[in-house]
CSV table of C-alpha atoms in Angstrom, one decimal:
chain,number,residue,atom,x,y,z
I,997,UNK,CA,-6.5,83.1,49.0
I,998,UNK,CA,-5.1,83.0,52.6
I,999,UNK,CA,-2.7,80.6,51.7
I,1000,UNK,CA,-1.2,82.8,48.5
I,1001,UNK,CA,-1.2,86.2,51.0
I,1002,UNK,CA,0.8,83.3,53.7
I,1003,UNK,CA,3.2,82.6,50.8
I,1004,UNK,CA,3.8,86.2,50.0
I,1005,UNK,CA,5.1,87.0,53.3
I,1006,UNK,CA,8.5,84.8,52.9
I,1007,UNK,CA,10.7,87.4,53.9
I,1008,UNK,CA,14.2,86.2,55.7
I,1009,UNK,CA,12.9,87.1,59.2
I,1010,UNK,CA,8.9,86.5,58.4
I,1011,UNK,CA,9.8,82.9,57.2
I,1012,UNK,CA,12.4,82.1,59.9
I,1013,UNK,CA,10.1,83.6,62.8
I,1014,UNK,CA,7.5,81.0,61.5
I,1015,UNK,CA,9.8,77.9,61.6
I,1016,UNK,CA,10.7,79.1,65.2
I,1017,UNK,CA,6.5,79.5,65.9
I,1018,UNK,CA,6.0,75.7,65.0
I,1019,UNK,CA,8.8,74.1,66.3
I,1020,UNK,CA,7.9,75.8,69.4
I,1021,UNK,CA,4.7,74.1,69.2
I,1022,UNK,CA,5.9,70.7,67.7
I,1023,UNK,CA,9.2,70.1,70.6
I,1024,UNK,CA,8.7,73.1,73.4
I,1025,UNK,CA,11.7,75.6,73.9
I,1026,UNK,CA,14.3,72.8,74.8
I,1027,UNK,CA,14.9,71.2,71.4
I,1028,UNK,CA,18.3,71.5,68.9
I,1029,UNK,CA,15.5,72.7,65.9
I,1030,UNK,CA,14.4,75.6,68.5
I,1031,UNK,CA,18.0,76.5,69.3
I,1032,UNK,CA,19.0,76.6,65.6
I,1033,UNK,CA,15.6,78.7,64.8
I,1034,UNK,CA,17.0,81.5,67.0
I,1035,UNK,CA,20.2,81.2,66.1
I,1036,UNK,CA,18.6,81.6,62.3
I,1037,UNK,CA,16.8,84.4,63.6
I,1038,UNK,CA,19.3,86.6,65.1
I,1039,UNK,CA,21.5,86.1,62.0
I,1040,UNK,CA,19.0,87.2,60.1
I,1041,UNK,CA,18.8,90.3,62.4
I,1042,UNK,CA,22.3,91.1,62.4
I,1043,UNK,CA,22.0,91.5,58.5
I,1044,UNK,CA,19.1,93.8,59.4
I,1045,UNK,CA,21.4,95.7,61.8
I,1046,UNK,CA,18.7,95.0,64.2
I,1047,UNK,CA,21.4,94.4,66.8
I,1048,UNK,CA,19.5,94.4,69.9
I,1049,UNK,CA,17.1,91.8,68.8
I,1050,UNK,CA,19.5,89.9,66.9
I,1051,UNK,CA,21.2,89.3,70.7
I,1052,UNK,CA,18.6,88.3,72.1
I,1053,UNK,CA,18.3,85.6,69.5
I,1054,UNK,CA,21.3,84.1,70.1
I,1055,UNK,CA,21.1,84.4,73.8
I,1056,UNK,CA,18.3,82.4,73.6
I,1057,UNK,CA,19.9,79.9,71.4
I,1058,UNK,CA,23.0,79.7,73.6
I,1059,UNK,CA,20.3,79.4,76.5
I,1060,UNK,CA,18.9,75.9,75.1
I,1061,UNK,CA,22.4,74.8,73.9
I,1062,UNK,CA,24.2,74.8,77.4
I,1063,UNK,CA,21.1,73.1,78.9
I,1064,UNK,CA,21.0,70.3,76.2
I,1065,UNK,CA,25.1,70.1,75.3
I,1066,UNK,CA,26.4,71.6,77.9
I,1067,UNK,CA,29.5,74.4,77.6
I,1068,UNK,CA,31.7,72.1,75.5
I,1069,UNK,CA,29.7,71.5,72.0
I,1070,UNK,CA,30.4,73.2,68.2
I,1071,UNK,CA,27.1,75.2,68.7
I,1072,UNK,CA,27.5,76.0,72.0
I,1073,UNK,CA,30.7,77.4,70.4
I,1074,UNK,CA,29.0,79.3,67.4
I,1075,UNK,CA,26.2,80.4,70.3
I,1076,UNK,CA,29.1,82.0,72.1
I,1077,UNK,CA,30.3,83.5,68.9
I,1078,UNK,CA,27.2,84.6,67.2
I,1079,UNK,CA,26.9,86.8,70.6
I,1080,UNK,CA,30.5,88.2,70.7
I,1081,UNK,CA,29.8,89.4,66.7
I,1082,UNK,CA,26.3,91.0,67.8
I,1083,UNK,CA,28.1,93.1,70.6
I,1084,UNK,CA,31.0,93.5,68.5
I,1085,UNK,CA,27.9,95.4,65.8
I,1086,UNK,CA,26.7,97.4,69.1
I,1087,UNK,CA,30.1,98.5,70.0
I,1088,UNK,CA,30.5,96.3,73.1
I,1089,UNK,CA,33.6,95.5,72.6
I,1090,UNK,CA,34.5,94.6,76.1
I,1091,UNK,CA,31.7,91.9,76.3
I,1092,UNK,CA,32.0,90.7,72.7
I,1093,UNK,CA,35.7,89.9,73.6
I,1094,UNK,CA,34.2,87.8,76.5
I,1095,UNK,CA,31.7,85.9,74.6
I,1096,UNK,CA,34.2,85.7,71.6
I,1097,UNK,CA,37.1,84.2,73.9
I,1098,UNK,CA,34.7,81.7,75.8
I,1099,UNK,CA,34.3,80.9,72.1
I,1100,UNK,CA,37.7,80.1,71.1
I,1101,UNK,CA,38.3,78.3,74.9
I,1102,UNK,CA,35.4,75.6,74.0
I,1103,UNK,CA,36.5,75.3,69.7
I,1104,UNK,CA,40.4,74.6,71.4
I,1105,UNK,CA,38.8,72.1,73.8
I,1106,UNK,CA,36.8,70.4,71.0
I,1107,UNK,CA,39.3,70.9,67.6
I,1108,UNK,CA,42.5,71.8,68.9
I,1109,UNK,CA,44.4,74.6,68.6
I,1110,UNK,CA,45.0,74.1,64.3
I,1111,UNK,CA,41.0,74.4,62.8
I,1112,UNK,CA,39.7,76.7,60.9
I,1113,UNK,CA,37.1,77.8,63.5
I,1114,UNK,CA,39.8,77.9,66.6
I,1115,UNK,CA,41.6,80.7,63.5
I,1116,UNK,CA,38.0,82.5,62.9
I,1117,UNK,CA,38.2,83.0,66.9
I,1118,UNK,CA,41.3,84.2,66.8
I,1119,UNK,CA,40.9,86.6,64.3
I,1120,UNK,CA,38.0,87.9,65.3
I,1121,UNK,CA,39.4,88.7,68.8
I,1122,UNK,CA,42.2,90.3,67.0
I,1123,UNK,CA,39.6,92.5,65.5
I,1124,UNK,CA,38.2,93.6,69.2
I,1125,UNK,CA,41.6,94.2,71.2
I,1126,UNK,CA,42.2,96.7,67.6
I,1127,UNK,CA,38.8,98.2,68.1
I,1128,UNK,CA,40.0,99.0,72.3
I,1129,UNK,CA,43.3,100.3,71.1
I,1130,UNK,CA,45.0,97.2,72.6
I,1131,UNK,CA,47.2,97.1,69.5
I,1132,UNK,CA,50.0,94.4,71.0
I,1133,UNK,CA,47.0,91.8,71.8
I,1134,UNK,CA,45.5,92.9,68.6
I,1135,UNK,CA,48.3,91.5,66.9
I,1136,UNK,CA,49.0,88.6,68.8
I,1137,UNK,CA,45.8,87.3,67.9
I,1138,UNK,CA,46.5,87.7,64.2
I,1139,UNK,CA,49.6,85.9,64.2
I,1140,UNK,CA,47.7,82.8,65.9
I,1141,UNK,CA,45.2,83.6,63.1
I,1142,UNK,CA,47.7,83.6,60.7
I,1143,UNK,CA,50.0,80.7,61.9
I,1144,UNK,CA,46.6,78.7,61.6
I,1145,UNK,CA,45.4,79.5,58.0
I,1146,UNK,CA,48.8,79.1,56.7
I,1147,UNK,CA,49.0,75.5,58.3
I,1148,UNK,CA,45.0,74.7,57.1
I,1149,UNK,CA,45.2,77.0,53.7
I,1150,UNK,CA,48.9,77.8,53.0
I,1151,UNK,CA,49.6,81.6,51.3
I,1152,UNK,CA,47.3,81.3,48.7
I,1153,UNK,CA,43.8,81.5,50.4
I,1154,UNK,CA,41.7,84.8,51.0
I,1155,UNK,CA,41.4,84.1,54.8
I,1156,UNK,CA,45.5,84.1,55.1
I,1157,UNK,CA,45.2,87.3,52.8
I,1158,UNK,CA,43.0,89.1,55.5
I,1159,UNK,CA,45.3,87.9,58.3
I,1160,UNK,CA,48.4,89.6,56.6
I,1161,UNK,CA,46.0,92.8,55.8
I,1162,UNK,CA,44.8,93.1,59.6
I,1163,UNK,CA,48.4,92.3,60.7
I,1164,UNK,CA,49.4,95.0,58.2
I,1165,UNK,CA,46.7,97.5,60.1
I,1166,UNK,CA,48.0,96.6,63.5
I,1167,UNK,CA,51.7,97.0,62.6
I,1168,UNK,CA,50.7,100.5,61.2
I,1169,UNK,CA,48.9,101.6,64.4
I,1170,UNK,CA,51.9,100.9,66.7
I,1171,UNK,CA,54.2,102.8,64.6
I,1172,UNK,CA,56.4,99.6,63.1
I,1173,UNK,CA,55.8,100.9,59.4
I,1174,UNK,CA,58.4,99.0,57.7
I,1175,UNK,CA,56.8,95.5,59.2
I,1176,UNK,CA,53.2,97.0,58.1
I,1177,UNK,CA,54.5,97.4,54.7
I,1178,UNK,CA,55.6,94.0,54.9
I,1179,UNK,CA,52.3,92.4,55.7
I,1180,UNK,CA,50.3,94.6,53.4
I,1181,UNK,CA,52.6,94.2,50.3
I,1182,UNK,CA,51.9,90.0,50.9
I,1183,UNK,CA,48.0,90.7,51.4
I,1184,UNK,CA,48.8,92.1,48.1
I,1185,UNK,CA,50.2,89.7,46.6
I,1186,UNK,CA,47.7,86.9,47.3
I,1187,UNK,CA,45.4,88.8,46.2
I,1188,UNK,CA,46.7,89.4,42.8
I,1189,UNK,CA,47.2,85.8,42.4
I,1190,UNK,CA,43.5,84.7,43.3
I,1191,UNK,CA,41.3,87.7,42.0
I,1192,UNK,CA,43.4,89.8,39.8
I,1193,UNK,CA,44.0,93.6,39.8
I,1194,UNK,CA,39.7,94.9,39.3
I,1195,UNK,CA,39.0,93.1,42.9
I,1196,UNK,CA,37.7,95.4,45.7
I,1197,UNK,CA,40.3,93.7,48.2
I,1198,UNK,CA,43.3,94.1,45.7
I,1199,UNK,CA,42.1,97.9,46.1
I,1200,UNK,CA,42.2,97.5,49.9
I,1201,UNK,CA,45.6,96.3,49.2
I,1202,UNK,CA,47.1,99.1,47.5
I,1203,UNK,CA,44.9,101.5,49.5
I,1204,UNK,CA,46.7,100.3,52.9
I,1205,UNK,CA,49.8,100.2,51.1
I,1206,UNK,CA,49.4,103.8,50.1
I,1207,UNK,CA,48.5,104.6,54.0
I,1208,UNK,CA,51.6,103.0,55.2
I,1209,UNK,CA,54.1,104.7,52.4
I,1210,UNK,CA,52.5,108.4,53.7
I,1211,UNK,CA,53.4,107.6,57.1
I,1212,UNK,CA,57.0,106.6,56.0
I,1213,UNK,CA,56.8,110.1,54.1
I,1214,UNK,CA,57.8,108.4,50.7
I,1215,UNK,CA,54.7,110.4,49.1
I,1216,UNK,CA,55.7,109.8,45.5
I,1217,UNK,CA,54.8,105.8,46.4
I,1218,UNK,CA,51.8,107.0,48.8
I,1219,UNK,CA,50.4,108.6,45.5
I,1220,UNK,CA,50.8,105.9,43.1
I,1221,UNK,CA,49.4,103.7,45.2
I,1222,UNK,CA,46.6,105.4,46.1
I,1223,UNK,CA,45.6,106.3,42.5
I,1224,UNK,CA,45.8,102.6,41.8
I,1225,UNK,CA,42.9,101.7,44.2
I,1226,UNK,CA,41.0,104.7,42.8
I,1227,UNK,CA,41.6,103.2,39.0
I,1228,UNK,CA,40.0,99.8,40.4
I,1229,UNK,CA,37.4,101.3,42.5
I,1230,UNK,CA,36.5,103.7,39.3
I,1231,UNK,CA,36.2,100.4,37.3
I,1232,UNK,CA,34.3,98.6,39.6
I,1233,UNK,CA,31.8,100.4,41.6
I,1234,UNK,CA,31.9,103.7,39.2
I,1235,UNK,CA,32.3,107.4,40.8
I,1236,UNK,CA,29.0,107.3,43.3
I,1237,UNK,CA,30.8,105.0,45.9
I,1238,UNK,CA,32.3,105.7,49.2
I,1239,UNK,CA,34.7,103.3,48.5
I,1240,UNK,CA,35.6,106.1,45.5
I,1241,UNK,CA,35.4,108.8,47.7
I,1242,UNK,CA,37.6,107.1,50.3
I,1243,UNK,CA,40.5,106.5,47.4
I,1244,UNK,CA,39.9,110.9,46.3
I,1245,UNK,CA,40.5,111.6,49.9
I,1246,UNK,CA,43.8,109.2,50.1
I,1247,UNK,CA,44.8,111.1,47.2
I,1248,UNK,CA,44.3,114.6,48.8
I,1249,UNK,CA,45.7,113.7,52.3
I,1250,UNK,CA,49.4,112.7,50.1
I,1251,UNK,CA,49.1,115.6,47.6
I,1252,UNK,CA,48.3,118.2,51.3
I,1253,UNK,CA,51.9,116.6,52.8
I,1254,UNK,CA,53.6,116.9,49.4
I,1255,UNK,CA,52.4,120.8,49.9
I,1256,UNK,CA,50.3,120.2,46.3
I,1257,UNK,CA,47.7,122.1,48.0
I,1258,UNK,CA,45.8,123.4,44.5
I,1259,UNK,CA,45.9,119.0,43.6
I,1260,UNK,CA,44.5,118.5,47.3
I,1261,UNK,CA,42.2,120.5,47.0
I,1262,UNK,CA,40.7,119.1,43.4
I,1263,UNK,CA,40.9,116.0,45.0
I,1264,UNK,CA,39.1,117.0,48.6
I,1265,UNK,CA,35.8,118.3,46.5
I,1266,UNK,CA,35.8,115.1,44.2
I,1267,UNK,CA,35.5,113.5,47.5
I,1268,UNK,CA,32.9,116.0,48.8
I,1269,UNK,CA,30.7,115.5,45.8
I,1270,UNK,CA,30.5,112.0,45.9
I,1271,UNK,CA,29.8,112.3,49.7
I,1272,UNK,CA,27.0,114.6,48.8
I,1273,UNK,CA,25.5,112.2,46.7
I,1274,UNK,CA,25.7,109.8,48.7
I,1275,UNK,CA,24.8,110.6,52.1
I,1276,UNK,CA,23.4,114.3,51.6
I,1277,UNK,CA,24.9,117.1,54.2
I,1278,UNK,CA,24.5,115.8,57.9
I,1279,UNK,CA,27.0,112.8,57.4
I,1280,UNK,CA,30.4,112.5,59.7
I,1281,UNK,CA,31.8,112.0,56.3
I,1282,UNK,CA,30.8,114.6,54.2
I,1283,UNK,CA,31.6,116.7,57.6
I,1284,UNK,CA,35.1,115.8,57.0
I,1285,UNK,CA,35.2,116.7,53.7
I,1286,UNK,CA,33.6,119.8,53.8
I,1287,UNK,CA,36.9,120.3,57.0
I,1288,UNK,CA,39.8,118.8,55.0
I,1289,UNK,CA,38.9,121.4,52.4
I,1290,UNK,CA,39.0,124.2,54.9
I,1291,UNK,CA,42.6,123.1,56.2
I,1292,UNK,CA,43.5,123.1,52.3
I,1293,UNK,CA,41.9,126.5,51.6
I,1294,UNK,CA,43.8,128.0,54.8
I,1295,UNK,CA,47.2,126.8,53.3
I,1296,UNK,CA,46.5,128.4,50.0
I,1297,UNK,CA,45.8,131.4,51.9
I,1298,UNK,CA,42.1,131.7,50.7
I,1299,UNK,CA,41.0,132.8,54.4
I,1300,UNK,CA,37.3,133.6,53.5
I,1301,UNK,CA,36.7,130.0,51.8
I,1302,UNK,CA,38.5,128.3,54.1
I,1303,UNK,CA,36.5,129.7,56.9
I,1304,UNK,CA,33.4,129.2,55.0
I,1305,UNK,CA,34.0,125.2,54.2
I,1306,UNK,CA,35.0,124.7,58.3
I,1307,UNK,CA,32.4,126.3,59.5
I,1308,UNK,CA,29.7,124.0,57.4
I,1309,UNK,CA,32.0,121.5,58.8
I,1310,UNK,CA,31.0,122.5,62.4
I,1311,UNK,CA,27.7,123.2,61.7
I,1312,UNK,CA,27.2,119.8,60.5
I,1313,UNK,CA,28.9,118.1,63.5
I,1314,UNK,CA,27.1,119.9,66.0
I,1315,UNK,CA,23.9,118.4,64.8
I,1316,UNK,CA,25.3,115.1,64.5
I,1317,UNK,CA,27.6,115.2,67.5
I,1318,UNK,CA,26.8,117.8,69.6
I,1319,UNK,CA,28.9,120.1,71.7
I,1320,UNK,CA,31.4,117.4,73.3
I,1321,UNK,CA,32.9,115.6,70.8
I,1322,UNK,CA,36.7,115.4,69.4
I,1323,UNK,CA,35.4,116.8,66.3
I,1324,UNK,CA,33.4,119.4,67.3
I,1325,UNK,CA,36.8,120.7,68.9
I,1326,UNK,CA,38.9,120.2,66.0
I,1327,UNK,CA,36.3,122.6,63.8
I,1328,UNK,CA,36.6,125.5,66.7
I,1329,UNK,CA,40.3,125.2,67.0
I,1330,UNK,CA,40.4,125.1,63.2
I,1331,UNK,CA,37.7,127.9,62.8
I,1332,UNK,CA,40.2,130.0,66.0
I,1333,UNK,CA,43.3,129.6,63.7
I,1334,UNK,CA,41.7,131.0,60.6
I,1335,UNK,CA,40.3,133.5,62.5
I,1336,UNK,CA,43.7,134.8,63.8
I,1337,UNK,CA,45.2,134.9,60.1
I,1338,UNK,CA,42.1,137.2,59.5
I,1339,UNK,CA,43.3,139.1,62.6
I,1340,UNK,CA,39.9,138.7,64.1
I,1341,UNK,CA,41.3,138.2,66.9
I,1342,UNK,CA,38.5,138.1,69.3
I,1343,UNK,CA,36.5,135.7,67.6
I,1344,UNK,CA,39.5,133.2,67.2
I,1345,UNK,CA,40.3,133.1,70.5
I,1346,UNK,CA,36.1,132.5,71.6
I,1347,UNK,CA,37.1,129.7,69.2
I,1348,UNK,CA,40.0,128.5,70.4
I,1349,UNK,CA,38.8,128.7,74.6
I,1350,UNK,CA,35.6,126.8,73.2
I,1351,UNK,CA,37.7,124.0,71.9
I,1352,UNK,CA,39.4,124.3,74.9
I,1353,UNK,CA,36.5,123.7,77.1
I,1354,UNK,CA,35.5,120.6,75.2
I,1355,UNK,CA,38.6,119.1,75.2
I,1356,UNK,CA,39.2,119.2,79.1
I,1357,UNK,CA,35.8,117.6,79.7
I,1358,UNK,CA,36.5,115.1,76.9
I,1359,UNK,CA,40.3,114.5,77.8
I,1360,UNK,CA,41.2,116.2,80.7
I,1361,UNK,CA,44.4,118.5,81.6
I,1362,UNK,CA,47.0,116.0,80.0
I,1363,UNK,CA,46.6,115.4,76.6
I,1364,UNK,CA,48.0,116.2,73.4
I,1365,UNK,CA,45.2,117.9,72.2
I,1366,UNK,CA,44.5,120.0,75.4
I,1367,UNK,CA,48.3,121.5,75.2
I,1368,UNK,CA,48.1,122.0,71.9
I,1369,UNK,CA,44.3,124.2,72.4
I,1370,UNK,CA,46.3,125.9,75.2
I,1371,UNK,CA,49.6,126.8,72.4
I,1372,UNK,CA,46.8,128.1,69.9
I,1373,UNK,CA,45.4,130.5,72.5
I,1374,UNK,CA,48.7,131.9,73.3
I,1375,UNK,CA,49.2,132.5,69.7
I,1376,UNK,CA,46.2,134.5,69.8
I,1377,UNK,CA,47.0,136.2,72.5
I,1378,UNK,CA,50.7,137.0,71.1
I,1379,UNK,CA,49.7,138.0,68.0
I,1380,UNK,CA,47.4,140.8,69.7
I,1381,UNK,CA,51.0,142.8,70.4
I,1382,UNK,CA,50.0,144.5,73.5
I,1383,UNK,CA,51.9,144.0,77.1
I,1384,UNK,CA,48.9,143.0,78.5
I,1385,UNK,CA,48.6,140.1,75.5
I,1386,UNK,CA,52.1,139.3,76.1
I,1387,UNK,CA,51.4,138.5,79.6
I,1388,UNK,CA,48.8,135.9,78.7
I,1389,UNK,CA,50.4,134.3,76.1
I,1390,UNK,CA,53.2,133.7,78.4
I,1391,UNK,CA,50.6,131.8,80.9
I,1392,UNK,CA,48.7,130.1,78.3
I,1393,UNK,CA,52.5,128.7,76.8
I,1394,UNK,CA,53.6,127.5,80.0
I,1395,UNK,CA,50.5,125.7,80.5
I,1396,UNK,CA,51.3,123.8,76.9
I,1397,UNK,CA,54.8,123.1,78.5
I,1398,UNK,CA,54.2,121.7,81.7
I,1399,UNK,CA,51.8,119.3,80.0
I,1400,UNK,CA,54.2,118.5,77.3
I,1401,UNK,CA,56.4,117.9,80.2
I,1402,UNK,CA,54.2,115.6,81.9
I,1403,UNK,CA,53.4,113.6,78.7
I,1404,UNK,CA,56.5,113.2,76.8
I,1405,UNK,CA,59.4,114.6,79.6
I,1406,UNK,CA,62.1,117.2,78.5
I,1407,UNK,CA,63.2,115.8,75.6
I,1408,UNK,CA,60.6,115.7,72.5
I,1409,UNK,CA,60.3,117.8,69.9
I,1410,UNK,CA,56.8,119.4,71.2
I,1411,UNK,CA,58.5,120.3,74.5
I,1412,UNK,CA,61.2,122.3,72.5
I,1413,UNK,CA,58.4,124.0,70.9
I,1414,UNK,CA,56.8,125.2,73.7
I,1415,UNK,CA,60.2,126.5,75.5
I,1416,UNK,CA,60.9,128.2,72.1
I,1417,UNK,CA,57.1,130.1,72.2
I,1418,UNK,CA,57.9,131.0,75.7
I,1419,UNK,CA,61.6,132.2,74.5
I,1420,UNK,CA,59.9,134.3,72.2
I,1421,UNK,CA,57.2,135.9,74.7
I,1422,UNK,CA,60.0,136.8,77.3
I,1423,UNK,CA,62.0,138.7,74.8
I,1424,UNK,CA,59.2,141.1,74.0
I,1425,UNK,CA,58.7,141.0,77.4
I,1426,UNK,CA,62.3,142.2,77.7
I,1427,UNK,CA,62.8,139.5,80.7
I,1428,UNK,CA,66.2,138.7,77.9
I,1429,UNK,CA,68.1,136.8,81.4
């Protein structure tokens, strides 16, 4: 009877945690079989998203690895790695991209520079420098990746297929569009080759393709795309998927540019209702939906809805985020601007001054966003029509312009803006010299 009730318990992490319990007993903490037992362990954890325990797993492992191999050995390597992945999942980034480069240094030492685990390294530091913003490295790392796979795999493999893709996604986030589109267009077509068109990543494909054709403003492309990775993601993982939802909101962003704001809108609540379904109401996700739909509602003038949907949005990220966060901002500057087409023009500039508040704690004095809080208050404040109004508009404008200065120098097209509001404020003012 004990033995059966033993037997049941052969969960992942139960029966792992046992091997670990007699090989501790059998060879002590020093041994290879203990090392691999924690190293078992903490992958298990990982899957678990127990991400604390799961490093000190592999801490341990790496632990009785250096003392029995010594820096240079493969599972010394895979220690290293299994840690950088682990603070990678707790958003260490700066440490994981430690552990993860100690990783490749050992795997070069050991393989060379062309093996498939010198490219995981690689790639997987690619992945961090993205996640710190350190596009340039980001993408530097890829392109070893890359030059590695294709040596190892040649075109037709799914690793080379996820270098081009994370190329693709570095490309896009410093701007060089026509290189993204590029590198996503061959993810794609590896991927068509080796899975088909119903594949989830062919869907990533066209999904990223779609992202990069919006940004290039050919929309008409943007749109076809991005109804192609919905058709897939309909057919593969059905309409209750965030995958889905994801594709509904690509659709809605493209059909909002193209000004198809009755379309965006259609599209916004699709996503919204899967996101509902999914994740209930306090979700970052379905707080974005329930915003996008406000900024589609303003621009068909529906005032009343549109302040409706952004204020659930706010409601929803002040329970999840609290006061000071980017979002939180965005919903009172959003909530301030809706406010003034209502011309309630008190409450939309508390609004606007509370996103004000929040964004010079989060971002300090020069920023984009800050200058941009301080133009919407002056808006406010102009739209009031008095002297008095005038006066502060003109102050809350030149505050927007000797940031934009700062940031971006004379010439840029937010600069302009900002000498045109002020232009506008001094001739009612009558100051016309």
């Amino acid at each position: 009877g004990k033995r059966q009730t033993q037997l049941k318990n052969d969960s992942a992490l139960a029966s792992k945690q046992k091997a670990l319990e007699i090989r501790l007993n059998l060879y002590g903490e020093n041994h290879s079989n203990t090392a691999l037992s924690y190293h078992e362990i903490g992958i298990t954890q990982n899957k678990l998203e127990d991400y604390k325990s799961a490093l000190v797993s592999n801490q341990h492992a790496l632990q009785i690895r250096l003392k029995l191999y010594g820096e240079y050995h493969p599972d010394t390597a895979q220690s290293y790695h299994e840690i950088g992945c682990t603070q990678s999942n707790l958003k260490d980034y700066k440490s994981a991209l430690k552990s993860y480069q100690h990783a490749l240094q050992v795997r070069i030492k050991l393989n060379g520079k062309y093996h498939s685990d010198s490219g995981h390294s690689y790639h997987q530091i690619g992945f961090i420098h993205h996640n710190l913003k350190d596009y340039k490295s980001a993408l530097e790392s890829y392109q070893h990746a890359l030059e590695i796979r294709l040596k190892l795999f040649g075109e037709y493999h799914s690793c080379t297929s996820l270098t081009y893709h994370n190329i693709g996604v570095a490309q896009l986030e410093m701007t060089d569009y026509n290189s993204a589109l590029e590198s996503h267009q061959k993810a794609l077509q590896i991927r068509l080759k080796l899975f088909g068109e119903d594949h989830h990543e062919t869907a990533r494909s066209y999904r990223e393709i779609g992202v990069t054709h919006r940004k290039m403003k050919s929309y008409k492309s943007a749109l076809e795309s991005n109804q192609h990775a919905l058709e897939i993601r309909l057919k593969l993982f059905g309409k209750d998927h965030r995958a889905t939802a994801q594709s509904y909101d690509g659709i809605g962003v493209t059909q909002y540019d193209m000004k198809n704001y009755k379309s965006a809108l259609q599209s916004r609540q699709h996503a919204l209702q899967i996101r509902l379904k999914l994740f209930g109401e306090d979700d970052p996700e379905t707080a974005r939906s329930y915003h996008n739909i406000g900024v589609t509602q303003y621009q068909m003038t529906d005032y009343n809805s549109a302040l409706e949907s952004l204020q659930k949005a706010l409601q929803i990220r002040l329970k999840l985020f609290g006061e000071d966060h980017r979002d939180t901002a965005r919903s009172y500057l959003e909530i301030g601007t809706t406010h003034r087409k209502m011309k309630s023009y008190k409450s939309a500039l508390q609004s606007h001054q509370h996103a004000l508040q929040i964004r010079l704690k989060l971002f300090g004095e020069d920023d984009p966003d800050t200058a941009q809080t301080y133009r919407h208050i002056g808006l406010t404040q102009h739209s009031k029509q008095s002297m008095q109004d005038y006066k502060s508009a003109l102050e809350s404008y030149r505050k927007a312009l000797q940031i934009r200065i700062r940031l971006y120098g004379e010439y840029h097209p937010d600069t302009a803006q900002s000498y045109q509001d002020i232009g506008i404020i001094q001739d009612l003012l009558k100051n016309y010299k």
